[in-house]
Structures are given as C-alpha cells and as structure tokens.
XYZ file of C-alpha atoms in Angstrom:
212
model
C 9.266 50.628 27.142
C 8.213 47.291 29.353
C 8.957 44.074 27.208
C 7.302 41.123 28.835
C 8.429 37.472 28.145
C 6.658 34.091 28.574
C 7.488 32.621 32.014
C 10.884 30.911 32.051
C 12.163 32.561 29.148
C 15.100 34.953 29.095
C 14.943 38.198 27.827
C 17.317 38.864 24.683
C 18.147 42.246 26.219
C 19.809 40.790 29.195
C 23.528 40.447 29.586
C 25.610 38.980 32.253
C 27.668 41.961 34.401
C 30.750 39.823 34.045
C 31.647 37.278 31.588
C 32.739 34.054 32.286
C 36.473 33.237 32.153
C 37.434 30.656 29.238
C 38.385 27.291 30.892
C 40.082 25.274 28.157
C 39.606 25.109 24.167
C 36.027 26.259 22.787
C 34.005 23.371 21.387
C 32.352 24.028 18.232
C 28.919 23.105 17.892
C 28.106 20.390 15.267
C 25.498 21.883 12.775
C 22.063 21.091 12.791
C 20.958 18.167 10.938
C 17.004 18.939 9.462
C 16.793 15.821 7.682
C 14.612 13.742 10.211
C 12.492 16.508 11.304
C 9.697 16.070 9.050
C 8.129 18.773 6.630
C 4.796 20.533 6.417
C 3.590 18.782 3.182
C 1.432 21.681 1.936
C 4.340 24.172 2.272
C 6.824 21.605 0.561
C 4.357 21.393 -2.373
C 3.788 25.049 -2.864
C 7.502 25.677 -2.585
C 8.184 23.027 -5.240
C 5.303 24.548 -7.549
C 6.808 27.992 -7.223
C 10.125 26.600 -8.105
C 8.746 24.992 -11.495
C 6.973 28.169 -11.992
C 9.906 30.320 -11.631
C 12.010 27.875 -14.001
C 9.287 27.889 -16.651
C 8.908 24.029 -16.037
C 5.095 23.737 -15.221
C 2.192 25.877 -14.132
C 0.609 23.883 -10.967
C -1.352 25.855 -8.244
C -3.237 24.954 -5.316
C -7.027 25.001 -5.940
C -9.174 27.245 -3.883
C -11.639 25.813 -1.728
C -15.234 26.889 -2.652
C -17.048 28.753 0.287
C -20.481 30.112 1.088
C -20.226 33.199 3.061
C -23.166 33.714 5.526
C -22.291 36.447 8.076
C -19.637 39.518 7.661
C -19.105 41.867 9.946
C -17.576 45.393 9.088
C -15.523 46.762 12.396
C -14.057 49.316 9.872
C -15.083 50.635 6.552
C -11.915 49.359 5.020
C -11.927 46.011 6.368
C -14.337 43.088 6.688
C -14.420 40.057 8.892
C -15.857 36.737 8.043
C -17.991 35.398 10.991
C -19.758 32.502 9.567
C -19.355 30.349 5.939
C -19.355 26.752 4.877
C -18.316 24.649 1.958
C -20.710 25.332 -0.756
C -19.823 22.089 -2.748
C -17.464 19.050 -2.248
C -13.800 20.108 -3.349
C -12.275 17.768 -5.712
C -8.680 17.436 -5.477
C -5.841 19.889 -4.067
C -3.780 20.867 -7.319
C -3.845 21.011 -11.011
C -1.995 22.637 -13.665
C -0.304 21.912 -16.913
C 3.417 20.436 -17.685
C 4.590 20.258 -21.359
C 1.171 20.131 -22.652
C -0.084 17.592 -20.172
C -2.791 18.268 -17.765
C -1.881 17.382 -14.074
C -4.202 16.894 -11.355
C -2.967 15.497 -7.996
C -4.194 15.205 -4.147
C -1.802 15.474 -1.282
C -2.326 13.579 1.870
C -0.424 12.312 4.907
C -0.914 9.816 7.992
C 0.722 9.044 11.195
C 0.788 5.433 10.499
C 4.258 3.765 10.231
C 2.633 0.359 8.247
C 0.126 1.576 6.179
C -1.826 4.298 4.491
C -5.786 4.730 5.253
C -8.189 5.058 2.437
C -10.434 6.990 4.538
C -8.233 9.729 3.598
C -9.895 10.009 0.548
C -13.742 10.498 -0.430
C -15.587 8.938 -3.336
C -16.083 12.547 -5.143
C -11.949 12.699 -5.529
C -11.727 9.166 -6.833
C -14.669 9.930 -9.120
C -12.742 13.215 -10.287
C -9.731 11.154 -10.981
C -11.440 8.570 -13.263
C -12.947 11.619 -15.102
C -9.849 13.110 -15.756
C -7.777 9.963 -16.653
C -10.952 9.338 -19.227
C -9.406 12.792 -21.004
C -5.963 11.304 -20.651
C -4.860 13.816 -17.864
C -2.111 12.756 -15.708
C -3.492 12.154 -12.262
C -1.471 10.983 -8.680
C -1.449 11.599 -5.052
C 1.308 12.368 -3.047
C 1.313 10.176 0.298
C 3.337 11.441 3.118
C 4.123 9.241 6.197
C 4.785 12.108 8.527
C 6.259 9.952 11.373
C 8.706 8.186 8.723
C 9.233 11.431 7.118
C 8.839 9.762 3.606
C 6.902 10.696 0.722
C 5.748 8.613 -2.259
C 4.228 9.495 -5.809
C 1.308 6.933 -6.638
C -0.493 6.895 -9.606
C -4.264 7.517 -9.472
C -4.819 4.429 -11.203
C -3.407 2.535 -8.812
C -5.041 4.271 -6.007
C -8.563 3.759 -7.993
C -7.759 -0.183 -7.653
C -7.330 -0.228 -4.036
C -10.492 2.109 -3.469
C -12.877 -0.275 -5.499
C -11.359 -3.272 -3.725
C -11.592 -1.866 -0.614
C -15.361 -2.935 0.056
C -14.512 -6.533 0.424
C -10.811 -6.063 1.130
C -8.680 -3.808 3.224
C -9.133 -0.151 4.291
C -5.435 0.531 3.805
C -2.568 0.265 1.658
C 0.360 -1.397 3.087
C 3.202 0.313 3.320
C 5.471 -2.572 1.404
C 2.751 -2.420 -1.070
C 3.397 1.252 -1.635
C 7.311 0.810 -1.739
C 6.791 -1.479 -4.688
C 3.842 0.432 -6.777
C 4.888 4.018 -6.080
C 8.440 6.091 -6.163
C 9.659 7.547 -3.278
C 10.445 11.165 -3.221
C 13.076 12.186 -0.996
C 13.058 15.764 -0.006
C 15.497 17.972 -1.861
C 16.334 21.789 -1.517
C 14.863 22.942 -4.936
C 12.227 21.697 -5.720
C 11.544 20.159 -2.123
C 9.304 17.447 -3.651
C 10.635 16.668 -7.240
C 7.709 15.194 -8.754
C 7.891 16.286 -11.834
C 11.028 13.658 -12.255
C 8.503 10.939 -12.079
C 6.288 12.451 -14.570
C 9.255 13.289 -16.985
C 10.122 9.616 -16.926
C 6.597 8.492 -17.501
C 5.948 10.415 -20.509
C 9.485 9.585 -21.962
C 8.248 5.912 -21.719
C 5.066 6.381 -23.324
C 6.557 8.370 -26.203
C 9.338 5.664 -26.680
C 6.569 2.953 -26.941
C 4.585 4.842 -29.763
C 7.750 5.618 -31.691
C-alpha cells in the first residue's frame, strides 16, 4: 500500500538507516504552555455544560438553529444529503437551561478587537429576548471573549441592554476598561473550562441574603 503525504511532510514510517551518535548530554524539552494559545469558545462552553450536567449542577444546552430544508438528495436509500436550506426564523440566544430552580439564558460572542467589544455582534431580536426573559425573572447574561487577548468575561444582560439602548446617540462598542469594571473575568480552567456558574452562585447568594 502506498501512502502519500503533503509536500514537504515527513513520512511517519520513515526511519534513518543509522542513528546519530550521542554528543553530550540530552536536553529535556520544556513542557508546552497552552495558556496563551486561545480557545474555541463554543467548544469550551459545551465542555463546561457537559461538566455541569455530569456533576448534577445544572442542565444547560445549546439551542438548535431552526432551519427550513428546501432541497434534499438521496444518493443512497439509507442516506440523505441536504443541498439547500435557510433559516426559518431569527434565532434568539445560543444557550438556555436551569440551575437550582433558576432559568438561565445567555449568548456567547467573540471579537478580535483588543480595546472594545462591538455591539454589532448582537441583534435587536436577541436584546428583545433578553428583556422578555428578565421580565420573567430569568438570569440572563453574555459571555464576551476577546480572542486576541484570550480573555473571557461574564456580563449581565441588564448591563448589555443599557449599552444597546444608548448606542443610537452614543458609542457603538463597549470599551474593554468598562467591561473590566462591570463584568467578571472568567479565566479558563480545566473543569469546568469556563466557570460561569460561579458568578451566578454568588449573585443568587447576594439576592437571598438581601431578602432575609
């Protein structure tokens, strides 16, 4: 069997005929540091949700995107291939679920900007959805990820709505310095990778203490 590899790539099946002689002590390679490599935001959130579910802490899922299928081909009887489809309606937010009796609803967005987060990443129907959920006393928020800086923040939907409503006559983005003040930074961890429940737990504890 012949195995072809991309041009310039070495075959993993190739071995040198003669091993080079040792010259001096062997230097050990330092462990790779992944801290500043950035992350795939959706993957990190999904991993976090799976962790919370496995630990019976919360049930949170990514919402399916509603699609209207237009054309389907059947190359085989047991298989179907979608050739054409379109969004049947505007999506609301990315994730929803329940935690300790509280309804959760949130959106995840990212930007390559280093100094501000553009409000154009959001849409009016998402803001309206947040307002409706907040009216029913749901816990709503956004996860803002600065991919170039590898920094993720938890920002309450109430604060996002204020900036959204002011953008007509004001700024079209939220400065990073403002986010650092209003939001809570979530450094990436191992399990969960994005510990957003820690912010919600503190918020609920403060509310319950206030009403006692």
